[in-house]
GROMACS .gro file of C-alpha atoms in nm:
model
  149
    1MET     CA    1  27.555   1.625  11.591
    2ASN     CA    2  27.232   1.723  11.433
    3LEU     CA    3  26.967   1.599  11.649
    4GLN     CA    4  26.683   1.657  11.403
    5LYS     CA    5  26.866   1.473  11.110
    6ALA     CA    6  26.928   1.203  11.370
    7PHE     CA    7  26.552   1.167  11.441
    8LEU     CA    8  26.477   1.159  11.042
    9ILE     CA    9  26.738   0.914  10.981
   10THR     CA   10  26.640   0.681  11.272
   11PHE     CA   11  26.266   0.696  11.157
   12LEU     CA   12  26.366   0.594  10.807
   13GLY     CA   13  26.592   0.331  10.940
   14ASN     CA   14  26.288   0.188  11.169
   15TYR     CA   15  26.067   0.198  10.832
   16ILE     CA   16  26.342   0.016  10.622
   17THR     CA   17  26.383  -0.236  10.907
   18ASN     CA   18  26.016  -0.291  10.943
   19THR     CA   19  25.936  -0.327  10.585
   20VAL     CA   20  26.236  -0.402  10.372
   21VAL     CA   21  26.436  -0.622  10.602
   22ALA     CA   22  26.117  -0.794  10.710
   23ALA     CA   23  26.034  -0.855  10.325
   24LEU     CA   24  26.382  -0.999  10.271
   25VAL     CA   25  26.377  -1.222  10.577
   26ALA     CA   26  26.038  -1.386  10.448
   27LEU     CA   27  26.245  -1.520  10.182
   28VAL     CA   28  26.432  -1.739  10.424
   29PRO     CA   29  26.280  -2.063  10.484
   30ALA     CA   30  26.055  -2.089  10.800
   31SER     CA   31  26.191  -2.313  11.084
   32ALA     CA   32  25.988  -2.603  11.196
   33VAL     CA   33  26.114  -2.530  11.558
   34PRO     CA   34  25.945  -2.251  11.739
   35GLY     CA   35  26.177  -1.976  11.932
   36MET     CA   36  26.394  -1.688  11.907
   37LEU     CA   37  26.681  -1.855  11.738
   38THR     CA   38  26.554  -1.941  11.417
   39PRO     CA   39  26.723  -1.876  11.085
   40GLN     CA   40  26.460  -1.587  11.006
   41TYR     CA   41  26.509  -1.414  11.346
   42ILE     CA   42  26.884  -1.452  11.318
   43THR     CA   43  26.893  -1.329  10.964
   44PHE     CA   44  26.640  -1.004  11.065
   45VAL     CA   45  26.875  -0.928  11.335
   46VAL     CA   46  27.173  -0.942  11.099
   47LEU     CA   47  27.032  -0.743  10.825
   48ALA     CA   48  26.890  -0.483  11.089
   49ALA     CA   49  27.228  -0.451  11.225
   50ILE     CA   50  27.390  -0.380  10.887
   51VAL     CA   51  27.122  -0.131  10.782
   52VAL     CA   52  27.172   0.047  11.131
   53GLY     CA   53  27.543   0.054  11.069
   54LEU     CA   54  27.492   0.233  10.740
   55LEU     CA   55  27.239   0.478  10.863
   56ALA     CA   56  27.512   0.553  11.148
   57ALA     CA   57  27.756   0.609  10.877
   58TRP     CA   58  27.532   0.842  10.673
   59GLN     CA   59  27.460   1.042  11.013
   60GLY     CA   60  27.800   1.103  11.035
   61VAL     CA   61  27.861   0.956  11.383
   62ARG     CA   62  28.233   1.055  11.454
   63SER     CA   63  28.261   0.919  11.816
   64ILE     CA   64  28.124   0.697  12.088
   65ASN     CA   65  27.925   0.965  12.236
   66ALA     CA   66  27.743   1.067  11.906
   67ALA     CA   67  27.716   0.702  11.829
   68ALA     CA   68  27.545   0.615  12.156
   69ILE     CA   69  27.302   0.905  12.105
   70PHE     CA   70  27.229   0.808  11.780
   71GLY     CA   71  27.176   0.428  11.875
   72ALA     CA   72  26.955   0.548  12.180
   73ILE     CA   73  26.738   0.780  11.954
   74GLY     CA   74  26.672   0.503  11.714
   75PHE     CA   75  26.579   0.270  11.988
   76GLY     CA   76  26.329   0.531  12.142
   77VAL     CA   77  26.185   0.617  11.789
   78SER     CA   78  26.118   0.243  11.740
   79LEU     CA   79  25.967   0.201  12.073
   80ALA     CA   80  25.736   0.496  12.002
   81VAL     CA   81  25.642   0.379  11.644
   82ALA     CA   82  25.546   0.043  11.782
   83PHE     CA   83  25.325   0.191  12.047
   84VAL     CA   84  25.143   0.440  11.821
   85SER     CA   85  25.100   0.172  11.543
   86GLY     CA   86  24.968  -0.072  11.806
   87VAL     CA   87  24.726   0.212  11.942
   88ALA     CA   88  24.630   0.336  11.594
   89GLY     CA   89  24.561  -0.027  11.458
   90VAL     CA   90  24.330  -0.123  11.754
   91LEU     CA   91  24.156   0.204  11.703
   92THR     CA   92  24.127   0.152  11.316
   93GLN     CA   93  23.997  -0.218  11.378
   94THR     CA   94  23.763  -0.152  11.634
   95GLY     CA   95  23.665   0.207  11.634
   96ASP     CA   96  23.647   0.204  12.013
   97LEU     CA   97  23.853   0.419  12.264
   98GLY     CA   98  23.746   0.187  12.531
   99GLN     CA   99  23.922  -0.112  12.340
  100VAL     CA  100  24.246   0.118  12.319
  101ALA     CA  101  24.261   0.204  12.695
  102ALA     CA  102  24.224  -0.209  12.743
  103VAL     CA  103  24.549  -0.259  12.494
  104ILE     CA  104  24.765   0.021  12.644
  105PRO     CA  105  24.857  -0.211  12.952
  106ASN     CA  106  24.993  -0.465  12.709
  107PHE     CA  107  25.267  -0.246  12.610
  108GLY     CA  108  25.432  -0.310  12.947
  109PRO     CA  109  25.503  -0.672  12.899
  110PHE     CA  110  25.643  -0.614  12.545
  111LEU     CA  111  25.885  -0.391  12.681
  112LEU     CA  112  26.020  -0.644  12.944
  113SER     CA  113  26.058  -0.909  12.673
  114TRP     CA  114  26.377  -1.039  12.495
  115SER     CA  115  26.262  -0.852  12.178
  116THR     CA  116  26.336  -0.508  12.329
  117LEU     CA  117  26.671  -0.608  12.462
  118VAL     CA  118  26.742  -0.741  12.077
  119LEU     CA  119  26.605  -0.399  11.939
  120LEU     CA  120  26.836  -0.212  12.190
  121GLY     CA  121  27.105  -0.422  12.077
  122TYR     CA  122  27.051  -0.375  11.682
  123TRP     CA  123  27.032   0.003  11.745
  124MET     CA  124  27.330   0.037  11.984
  125ILE     CA  125  27.594  -0.212  11.891
  126PRO     CA  126  27.618  -0.104  11.508
  127SER     CA  127  27.618   0.242  11.596
  128LEU     CA  128  27.894   0.210  11.873
  129LEU     CA  129  28.087   0.029  11.628
  130VAL     CA  130  28.065   0.295  11.362
  131GLY     CA  131  28.132   0.554  11.607
  132PHE     CA  132  28.430   0.402  11.713
  133MET     CA  133  28.558   0.317  11.373
  134MET     CA  134  28.515   0.681  11.273
  135GLY     CA  135  28.655   0.836  11.573
  136ARG     CA  136  28.981   0.648  11.565
  137GLY     CA  137  29.237   0.910  11.459
  138ASN     CA  138  29.038   1.193  11.553
  139ALA     CA  139  29.216   1.280  11.842
  140SER     CA  140  29.262   1.642  11.900
  141PRO     CA  141  29.610   1.774  11.941
  142ALA     CA  142  29.731   1.887  12.271
  143PRO     CA  143  29.662   2.276  12.322
  144ALA     CA  144  29.973   2.513  12.249
  145GLY     CA  145  30.202   2.539  12.551
  146SER     CA  146  30.075   2.206  12.721
  147PRO     CA  147  30.325   1.971  12.864
  148VAL     CA  148  30.360   1.665  12.620
  149MET     CA  149  30.380   1.333  12.822
   0.00000   0.00000   0.00000
């Protein structure tokens, strides 16, 4: 698997998920009930999973191992982009490195939220499904001279 291509594709996937998918989800009527299981949130996760599955197929994952690597890279890229965007946003708005230093500890609770688990899920599950589906039938034949069982 080409890791450079995987990083670029997952960065593109993160961008598509955070802009295009989020824009499409904005068309879904908002729920009056707060919480995670709103129609908008569910639509976002489903569309994000579809995008990740398509990108995993484009990357050419052909095994569970390659799919796990691709999903892990996507998850890591998403976390890194969230961190850099948060720090850059605070710096842009305030122009004060002291404010940036005060905001950095807030990234810890973000990592420990359900949203991070959902993020891991919509990067790993579709990638693993694509890797499993593409990997079926790609079993390597037994080497010549080995006993057949």
